[in-house]
Every structure is written in C-alpha cells, then in structure tokens.
C-alpha cells in the first residue's frame, strides 16, 4: 500500500514539474513575454459638464520701482492688497530679503478668487510696485485646515 502511495506521489510531483517547465517554455511566465499587449478602450457615458470658471482680474506685468520702498511700506501694501494675509513679515540683509506670511482660511468665493490671484502673480506684482523682485517658486505649507504659510525669497532692486 505504501509503495502505491509513493509511486502516485512521485508521479504527481513529476507531472507538476513538467507542467511548470512547459509553461515557462511556452511563455506563460511574465518575463518570457516579449511583446506587451496593446489595445484601445472607448468608454461612452453622459457628457461631463465643467464648473463655470470665474474670470479673475488680469494681472499686468509691472515695472519694478526704481528705488525700493522701506520694508514696512512694502508689508503694509501687501496687507492692504491682500487682506487674507496675516503675520506678514519681511526681513532684509543687504539686498536679499525673506518674506513670510500666513494665508487665513477662506470664507467665500471672493476669498478663493483673491487667493488664486495672489498666488498666480499678484503677490509678485504688489512687491514689484514697491521695488522688490520675488523669486518663484516660493514655499507654501499647509499648517492647519485650509491655512497656509508661505516663504519667499525677495530681492531689493536698484534699477527697473
């Protein structure tokens, strides 16, 4: 009885080994395939409607003021232009400055539009009017839910 079990086990092991080897030779193994399968899928469904885009106020490139304004003036102008900014600080050593600020959470669509305008060039344009060039990109970290802290390198300019 044991010899029958041994023989059937040996036969089963032999058949399994042969199937595995033939599968590799036949190309069932993923690495044995040379050409990946290609195809095109077309999915038909309901048309997708996009959200209505709100037009933003155009930001025109502005010339940098010939002489940089005092840092306090530039900070006050930023606060006035973008009330969403809080904790605005700008420190300068020689001609290199660093700007830090916190963008408060949004409460309306108007706030969202103003924040988008500010981040897409408005901040740099406001600084340029006071005689500073802002390096892009700048750092922006989310410090709380929908509250962001920004850090930017700014250069005081002597000439337009």
mmCIF file with all atom_site columns, C-alpha atoms in Angstrom:
data_model
loop_
_atom_site.group_PDB
_atom_site.id
_atom_site.type_symbol
_atom_site.label_atom_id
_atom_site.label_alt_id
_atom_site.label_comp_id
_atom_site.label_asym_id
_atom_site.label_entity_id
_atom_site.label_seq_id
_atom_site.pdbx_PDB_ins_code
_atom_site.Cartn_x
_atom_site.Cartn_y
_atom_site.Cartn_z
_atom_site.occupancy
_atom_site.B_iso_or_equiv
_atom_site.pdbx_formal_charge
_atom_site.auth_seq_id
_atom_site.auth_comp_id
_atom_site.auth_asym_id
_atom_site.auth_atom_id
_atom_site.pdbx_PDB_model_num
ATOM 1   C CA . UNK A 1 1   ? 0.000   0.000   0.000   1.00 0.00 ? 1   UNK A CA 1
ATOM 2   C CA . UNK A 1 2   ? 2.837   2.388   0.817   1.00 0.00 ? 2   UNK A CA 1
ATOM 3   C CA . UNK A 1 3   ? 4.543   1.707   -2.473  1.00 0.00 ? 3   UNK A CA 1
ATOM 4   C CA . UNK A 1 4   ? 1.347   2.727   -4.340  1.00 0.00 ? 4   UNK A CA 1
ATOM 5   C CA . UNK A 1 5   ? 1.196   5.994   -2.389  1.00 0.00 ? 5   UNK A CA 1
ATOM 6   C CA . UNK A 1 6   ? 4.872   6.641   -3.007  1.00 0.00 ? 6   UNK A CA 1
ATOM 7   C CA . UNK A 1 7   ? 4.529   5.958   -6.717  1.00 0.00 ? 7   UNK A CA 1
ATOM 8   C CA . UNK A 1 8   ? 1.423   8.131   -7.071  1.00 0.00 ? 8   UNK A CA 1
ATOM 9   C CA . UNK A 1 9   ? 3.148   10.959  -5.163  1.00 0.00 ? 9   UNK A CA 1
ATOM 10  C CA . UNK A 1 10  ? 6.217   10.669  -7.365  1.00 0.00 ? 10  UNK A CA 1
ATOM 11  C CA . UNK A 1 11  ? 4.058   10.650  -10.487 1.00 0.00 ? 11  UNK A CA 1
ATOM 12  C CA . UNK A 1 12  ? 2.111   13.703  -9.275  1.00 0.00 ? 12  UNK A CA 1
ATOM 13  C CA . UNK A 1 13  ? 5.336   15.562  -8.499  1.00 0.00 ? 13  UNK A CA 1
ATOM 14  C CA . UNK A 1 14  ? 6.764   14.649  -11.906 1.00 0.00 ? 14  UNK A CA 1
ATOM 15  C CA . UNK A 1 15  ? 3.642   15.789  -13.774 1.00 0.00 ? 15  UNK A CA 1
ATOM 16  C CA . UNK A 1 16  ? 3.573   19.077  -11.845 1.00 0.00 ? 16  UNK A CA 1
ATOM 17  C CA . UNK A 1 17  ? 7.234   19.742  -12.595 1.00 0.00 ? 17  UNK A CA 1
ATOM 18  C CA . UNK A 1 18  ? 6.735   19.029  -16.293 1.00 0.00 ? 18  UNK A CA 1
ATOM 19  C CA . UNK A 1 19  ? 3.740   21.384  -16.450 1.00 0.00 ? 19  UNK A CA 1
ATOM 20  C CA . UNK A 1 20  ? 5.741   24.174  -14.796 1.00 0.00 ? 20  UNK A CA 1
ATOM 21  C CA . UNK A 1 21  ? 8.695   23.719  -17.168 1.00 0.00 ? 21  UNK A CA 1
ATOM 22  C CA . UNK A 1 22  ? 6.454   23.553  -20.228 1.00 0.00 ? 22  UNK A CA 1
ATOM 23  C CA . UNK A 1 23  ? 4.599   26.668  -19.046 1.00 0.00 ? 23  UNK A CA 1
ATOM 24  C CA . UNK A 1 24  ? 7.829   28.625  -18.817 1.00 0.00 ? 24  UNK A CA 1
ATOM 25  C CA . UNK A 1 25  ? 8.949   27.410  -22.225 1.00 0.00 ? 25  UNK A CA 1
ATOM 26  C CA . UNK A 1 26  ? 5.542   28.198  -23.766 1.00 0.00 ? 26  UNK A CA 1
ATOM 27  C CA . UNK A 1 27  ? 5.665   31.778  -22.482 1.00 0.00 ? 27  UNK A CA 1
ATOM 28  C CA . UNK A 1 28  ? 3.255   31.681  -19.560 1.00 0.00 ? 28  UNK A CA 1
ATOM 29  C CA . UNK A 1 29  ? 5.883   33.198  -17.338 1.00 0.00 ? 29  UNK A CA 1
ATOM 30  C CA . UNK A 1 30  ? 5.540   37.022  -17.341 1.00 0.00 ? 30  UNK A CA 1
ATOM 31  C CA . UNK A 1 31  ? 9.252   37.619  -18.042 1.00 0.00 ? 31  UNK A CA 1
ATOM 32  C CA . UNK A 1 32  ? 9.205   35.283  -21.043 1.00 0.00 ? 32  UNK A CA 1
ATOM 33  C CA . UNK A 1 33  ? 6.815   37.536  -22.989 1.00 0.00 ? 33  UNK A CA 1
ATOM 34  C CA . UNK A 1 34  ? 8.500   39.863  -25.425 1.00 0.00 ? 34  UNK A CA 1
ATOM 35  C CA . UNK A 1 35  ? 5.607   41.993  -26.729 1.00 0.00 ? 35  UNK A CA 1
ATOM 36  C CA . UNK A 1 36  ? 3.176   43.594  -24.291 1.00 0.00 ? 36  UNK A CA 1
ATOM 37  C CA . UNK A 1 37  ? -0.476  43.510  -25.189 1.00 0.00 ? 37  UNK A CA 1
ATOM 38  C CA . UNK A 1 38  ? -1.902  46.759  -26.517 1.00 0.00 ? 38  UNK A CA 1
ATOM 39  C CA . UNK A 1 39  ? -5.422  47.944  -27.053 1.00 0.00 ? 39  UNK A CA 1
ATOM 40  C CA . UNK A 1 40  ? -7.755  50.916  -27.074 1.00 0.00 ? 40  UNK A CA 1
ATOM 41  C CA . UNK A 1 41  ? -10.686 51.282  -24.720 1.00 0.00 ? 41  UNK A CA 1
ATOM 42  C CA . UNK A 1 42  ? -13.555 53.620  -25.508 1.00 0.00 ? 42  UNK A CA 1
ATOM 43  C CA . UNK A 1 43  ? -15.959 54.420  -22.701 1.00 0.00 ? 43  UNK A CA 1
ATOM 44  C CA . UNK A 1 44  ? -19.200 56.129  -23.561 1.00 0.00 ? 44  UNK A CA 1
ATOM 45  C CA . UNK A 1 45  ? -21.272 57.839  -20.930 1.00 0.00 ? 45  UNK A CA 1
ATOM 46  C CA . UNK A 1 46  ? -23.006 61.047  -20.015 1.00 0.00 ? 46  UNK A CA 1
ATOM 47  C CA . UNK A 1 47  ? -21.176 64.222  -21.059 1.00 0.00 ? 47  UNK A CA 1
ATOM 48  C CA . UNK A 1 48  ? -19.114 65.816  -18.326 1.00 0.00 ? 48  UNK A CA 1
ATOM 49  C CA . UNK A 1 49  ? -20.024 69.394  -17.514 1.00 0.00 ? 49  UNK A CA 1
ATOM 50  C CA . UNK A 1 50  ? -17.231 71.617  -16.272 1.00 0.00 ? 50  UNK A CA 1
ATOM 51  C CA . UNK A 1 51  ? -17.680 74.096  -13.463 1.00 0.00 ? 51  UNK A CA 1
ATOM 52  C CA . UNK A 1 52  ? -18.181 77.681  -14.522 1.00 0.00 ? 52  UNK A CA 1
ATOM 53  C CA . UNK A 1 53  ? -14.847 79.499  -14.481 1.00 0.00 ? 53  UNK A CA 1
ATOM 54  C CA . UNK A 1 54  ? -14.862 82.784  -12.654 1.00 0.00 ? 54  UNK A CA 1
ATOM 55  C CA . UNK A 1 55  ? -12.861 85.412  -14.554 1.00 0.00 ? 55  UNK A CA 1
ATOM 56  C CA . UNK A 1 56  ? -10.025 86.828  -12.495 1.00 0.00 ? 56  UNK A CA 1
ATOM 57  C CA . UNK A 1 57  ? -8.813  90.365  -12.692 1.00 0.00 ? 57  UNK A CA 1
ATOM 58  C CA . UNK A 1 58  ? -5.982  90.457  -15.211 1.00 0.00 ? 58  UNK A CA 1
ATOM 59  C CA . UNK A 1 59  ? -2.521  90.923  -13.758 1.00 0.00 ? 59  UNK A CA 1
ATOM 60  C CA . UNK A 1 60  ? -0.354  93.039  -15.973 1.00 0.00 ? 60  UNK A CA 1
ATOM 61  C CA . UNK A 1 61  ? 3.400   92.827  -15.676 1.00 0.00 ? 61  UNK A CA 1
ATOM 62  C CA . UNK A 1 62  ? 4.541   95.892  -13.814 1.00 0.00 ? 62  UNK A CA 1
ATOM 63  C CA . UNK A 1 63  ? 7.869   97.583  -13.778 1.00 0.00 ? 63  UNK A CA 1
ATOM 64  C CA . UNK A 1 64  ? 9.816   97.363  -10.597 1.00 0.00 ? 64  UNK A CA 1
ATOM 65  C CA . UNK A 1 65  ? 10.008  100.703 -8.836  1.00 0.00 ? 65  UNK A CA 1
ATOM 66  C CA . UNK A 1 66  ? 13.388  102.379 -9.402  1.00 0.00 ? 66  UNK A CA 1
ATOM 67  C CA . UNK A 1 67  ? 14.159  102.558 -5.677  1.00 0.00 ? 67  UNK A CA 1
ATOM 68  C CA . UNK A 1 68  ? 12.886  100.027 -3.152  1.00 0.00 ? 68  UNK A CA 1
ATOM 69  C CA . UNK A 1 69  ? 10.428  101.376 -0.624  1.00 0.00 ? 69  UNK A CA 1
ATOM 70  C CA . UNK A 1 70  ? 11.103  100.770 3.064   1.00 0.00 ? 70  UNK A CA 1
ATOM 71  C CA . UNK A 1 71  ? 10.250  97.244  4.176   1.00 0.00 ? 71  UNK A CA 1
ATOM 72  C CA . UNK A 1 72  ? 7.453   98.499  6.430   1.00 0.00 ? 72  UNK A CA 1
ATOM 73  C CA . UNK A 1 73  ? 5.790   100.187 3.453   1.00 0.00 ? 73  UNK A CA 1
ATOM 74  C CA . UNK A 1 74  ? 6.003   97.025  1.336   1.00 0.00 ? 74  UNK A CA 1
ATOM 75  C CA . UNK A 1 75  ? 4.488   94.940  4.164   1.00 0.00 ? 75  UNK A CA 1
ATOM 76  C CA . UNK A 1 76  ? 1.673   97.469  4.660   1.00 0.00 ? 76  UNK A CA 1
ATOM 77  C CA . UNK A 1 77  ? 0.948   97.469  0.916   1.00 0.00 ? 77  UNK A CA 1
ATOM 78  C CA . UNK A 1 78  ? 0.761   93.648  0.892   1.00 0.00 ? 78  UNK A CA 1
ATOM 79  C CA . UNK A 1 79  ? -1.655  93.638  3.823   1.00 0.00 ? 79  UNK A CA 1
ATOM 80  C CA . UNK A 1 80  ? -3.804  96.266  2.125   1.00 0.00 ? 80  UNK A CA 1
ATOM 81  C CA . UNK A 1 81  ? -3.816  94.492  -1.265  1.00 0.00 ? 81  UNK A CA 1
ATOM 82  C CA . UNK A 1 82  ? -4.473  91.018  0.190   1.00 0.00 ? 82  UNK A CA 1
ATOM 83  C CA . UNK A 1 83  ? -6.424  91.065  3.465   1.00 0.00 ? 83  UNK A CA 1
ATOM 84  C CA . UNK A 1 84  ? -6.268  87.240  3.595   1.00 0.00 ? 84  UNK A CA 1
ATOM 85  C CA . UNK A 1 85  ? -2.613  87.573  4.604   1.00 0.00 ? 85  UNK A CA 1
ATOM 86  C CA . UNK A 1 86  ? -1.762  87.696  8.275   1.00 0.00 ? 86  UNK A CA 1
ATOM 87  C CA . UNK A 1 87  ? 1.517   87.622  10.161  1.00 0.00 ? 87  UNK A CA 1
ATOM 88  C CA . UNK A 1 88  ? 3.235   89.280  7.198   1.00 0.00 ? 88  UNK A CA 1
ATOM 89  C CA . UNK A 1 89  ? 6.935   89.816  7.877   1.00 0.00 ? 89  UNK A CA 1
ATOM 90  C CA . UNK A 1 90  ? 9.823   90.790  5.639   1.00 0.00 ? 90  UNK A CA 1
ATOM 91  C CA . UNK A 1 91  ? 13.443  90.858  6.760   1.00 0.00 ? 91  UNK A CA 1
ATOM 92  C CA . UNK A 1 92  ? 16.293  92.161  4.638   1.00 0.00 ? 92  UNK A CA 1
ATOM 93  C CA . UNK A 1 93  ? 20.062  91.779  4.819   1.00 0.00 ? 93  UNK A CA 1
ATOM 94  C CA . UNK A 1 94  ? 21.833  93.875  2.228   1.00 0.00 ? 94  UNK A CA 1
ATOM 95  C CA . UNK A 1 95  ? 19.713  93.394  -0.918  1.00 0.00 ? 95  UNK A CA 1
ATOM 96  C CA . UNK A 1 96  ? 18.390  89.890  -0.065  1.00 0.00 ? 96  UNK A CA 1
ATOM 97  C CA . UNK A 1 97  ? 15.089  89.652  1.788   1.00 0.00 ? 97  UNK A CA 1
ATOM 98  C CA . UNK A 1 98  ? 12.808  86.900  3.015   1.00 0.00 ? 98  UNK A CA 1
ATOM 99  C CA . UNK A 1 99  ? 9.043   87.246  3.109   1.00 0.00 ? 99  UNK A CA 1
ATOM 100 C CA . UNK A 1 100 ? 6.832   85.123  5.357   1.00 0.00 ? 100 UNK A CA 1
ATOM 101 C CA . UNK A 1 101 ? 3.066   85.266  5.744   1.00 0.00 ? 101 UNK A CA 1
ATOM 102 C CA . UNK A 1 102 ? 0.076   83.166  6.675   1.00 0.00 ? 102 UNK A CA 1
ATOM 103 C CA . UNK A 1 103 ? -2.938  82.830  4.392   1.00 0.00 ? 103 UNK A CA 1
ATOM 104 C CA . UNK A 1 104 ? -6.055  82.619  6.540   1.00 0.00 ? 104 UNK A CA 1
ATOM 105 C CA . UNK A 1 105 ? -8.884  80.165  5.771   1.00 0.00 ? 105 UNK A CA 1
ATOM 106 C CA . UNK A 1 106 ? -11.347 81.129  3.070   1.00 0.00 ? 106 UNK A CA 1
ATOM 107 C CA . UNK A 1 107 ? -14.910 82.068  3.897   1.00 0.00 ? 107 UNK A CA 1
ATOM 108 C CA . UNK A 1 108 ? -16.319 82.956  0.482   1.00 0.00 ? 108 UNK A CA 1
ATOM 109 C CA . UNK A 1 109 ? -15.858 82.505  -3.241  1.00 0.00 ? 109 UNK A CA 1
ATOM 110 C CA . UNK A 1 110 ? -14.419 86.023  -3.389  1.00 0.00 ? 110 UNK A CA 1
ATOM 111 C CA . UNK A 1 111 ? -11.714 84.958  -0.914  1.00 0.00 ? 111 UNK A CA 1
ATOM 112 C CA . UNK A 1 112 ? -10.906 81.960  -3.114  1.00 0.00 ? 112 UNK A CA 1
ATOM 113 C CA . UNK A 1 113 ? -10.639 84.182  -6.193  1.00 0.00 ? 113 UNK A CA 1
ATOM 114 C CA . UNK A 1 114 ? -8.381  86.676  -4.380  1.00 0.00 ? 114 UNK A CA 1
ATOM 115 C CA . UNK A 1 115 ? -6.135  83.899  -3.051  1.00 0.00 ? 115 UNK A CA 1
ATOM 116 C CA . UNK A 1 116 ? -5.820  82.424  -6.533  1.00 0.00 ? 116 UNK A CA 1
ATOM 117 C CA . UNK A 1 117 ? -4.995  85.845  -7.981  1.00 0.00 ? 117 UNK A CA 1
ATOM 118 C CA . UNK A 1 118 ? -2.417  86.427  -5.253  1.00 0.00 ? 118 UNK A CA 1
ATOM 119 C CA . UNK A 1 119 ? -0.683  83.089  -5.799  1.00 0.00 ? 119 UNK A CA 1
ATOM 120 C CA . UNK A 1 120 ? -0.706  83.374  -9.611  1.00 0.00 ? 120 UNK A CA 1
ATOM 121 C CA . UNK A 1 121 ? 1.352   86.562  -9.740  1.00 0.00 ? 121 UNK A CA 1
ATOM 122 C CA . UNK A 1 122 ? -0.464  89.177  -7.694  1.00 0.00 ? 122 UNK A CA 1
ATOM 123 C CA . UNK A 1 123 ? 1.924   88.902  -4.755  1.00 0.00 ? 123 UNK A CA 1
ATOM 124 C CA . UNK A 1 124 ? 4.952   89.382  -7.038  1.00 0.00 ? 124 UNK A CA 1
ATOM 125 C CA . UNK A 1 125 ? 3.240   92.316  -8.806  1.00 0.00 ? 125 UNK A CA 1
ATOM 126 C CA . UNK A 1 126 ? 2.458   94.049  -5.497  1.00 0.00 ? 126 UNK A CA 1
ATOM 127 C CA . UNK A 1 127 ? 6.072   93.655  -4.370  1.00 0.00 ? 127 UNK A CA 1
ATOM 128 C CA . UNK A 1 128 ? 7.338   94.929  -7.745  1.00 0.00 ? 128 UNK A CA 1
ATOM 129 C CA . UNK A 1 129 ? 5.419   98.168  -7.282  1.00 0.00 ? 129 UNK A CA 1
ATOM 130 C CA . UNK A 1 130 ? 7.427   98.735  -4.099  1.00 0.00 ? 130 UNK A CA 1
ATOM 131 C CA . UNK A 1 131 ? 10.788  97.943  -5.731  1.00 0.00 ? 131 UNK A CA 1
ATOM 132 C CA . UNK A 1 132 ? 11.238  94.256  -4.873  1.00 0.00 ? 132 UNK A CA 1
ATOM 133 C CA . UNK A 1 133 ? 11.509  91.169  -7.085  1.00 0.00 ? 133 UNK A CA 1
ATOM 134 C CA . UNK A 1 134 ? 10.074  87.923  -5.758  1.00 0.00 ? 134 UNK A CA 1
ATOM 135 C CA . UNK A 1 135 ? 11.761  84.662  -6.709  1.00 0.00 ? 135 UNK A CA 1
ATOM 136 C CA . UNK A 1 136 ? 9.444   81.923  -7.920  1.00 0.00 ? 136 UNK A CA 1
ATOM 137 C CA . UNK A 1 137 ? 8.530   79.325  -6.996  1.00 0.00 ? 137 UNK A CA 1
ATOM 138 C CA . UNK A 1 138 ? 8.028   80.067  -3.327  1.00 0.00 ? 138 UNK A CA 1
ATOM 139 C CA . UNK A 1 139 ? 7.395   77.640  -0.459  1.00 0.00 ? 139 UNK A CA 1
ATOM 140 C CA . UNK A 1 140 ? 3.841   77.053  0.728   1.00 0.00 ? 140 UNK A CA 1
ATOM 141 C CA . UNK A 1 141 ? 2.933   74.676  3.561   1.00 0.00 ? 141 UNK A CA 1
ATOM 142 C CA . UNK A 1 142 ? -0.498  73.824  4.956   1.00 0.00 ? 142 UNK A CA 1
ATOM 143 C CA . UNK A 1 143 ? -0.189  74.431  8.714   1.00 0.00 ? 143 UNK A CA 1
ATOM 144 C CA . UNK A 1 144 ? -3.845  73.814  9.611   1.00 0.00 ? 144 UNK A CA 1
ATOM 145 C CA . UNK A 1 145 ? -7.062  73.016  7.780   1.00 0.00 ? 145 UNK A CA 1
ATOM 146 C CA . UNK A 1 146 ? -7.114  75.426  4.797   1.00 0.00 ? 146 UNK A CA 1
ATOM 147 C CA . UNK A 1 147 ? -4.474  77.666  6.444   1.00 0.00 ? 147 UNK A CA 1
ATOM 148 C CA . UNK A 1 148 ? -1.178  78.082  4.609   1.00 0.00 ? 148 UNK A CA 1
ATOM 149 C CA . UNK A 1 149 ? 2.209   79.546  5.498   1.00 0.00 ? 149 UNK A CA 1
ATOM 150 C CA . UNK A 1 150 ? 4.280   80.977  2.659   1.00 0.00 ? 150 UNK A CA 1
ATOM 151 C CA . UNK A 1 151 ? 8.008   81.750  2.479   1.00 0.00 ? 151 UNK A CA 1
ATOM 152 C CA . UNK A 1 152 ? 9.538   83.602  -0.440  1.00 0.00 ? 152 UNK A CA 1
ATOM 153 C CA . UNK A 1 153 ? 12.947  84.968  -1.364  1.00 0.00 ? 153 UNK A CA 1
ATOM 154 C CA . UNK A 1 154 ? 12.788  88.616  -2.358  1.00 0.00 ? 154 UNK A CA 1
ATOM 155 C CA . UNK A 1 155 ? 15.479  90.876  -3.832  1.00 0.00 ? 155 UNK A CA 1
ATOM 156 C CA . UNK A 1 156 ? 15.539  94.634  -3.423  1.00 0.00 ? 156 UNK A CA 1
ATOM 157 C CA . UNK A 1 157 ? 16.182  96.211  -6.818  1.00 0.00 ? 157 UNK A CA 1
ATOM 158 C CA . UNK A 1 158 ? 18.143  99.361  -7.664  1.00 0.00 ? 158 UNK A CA 1
ATOM 159 C CA . UNK A 1 159 ? 17.050  99.633  -11.270 1.00 0.00 ? 159 UNK A CA 1
ATOM 160 C CA . UNK A 1 160 ? 13.951  98.929  -13.354 1.00 0.00 ? 160 UNK A CA 1
#
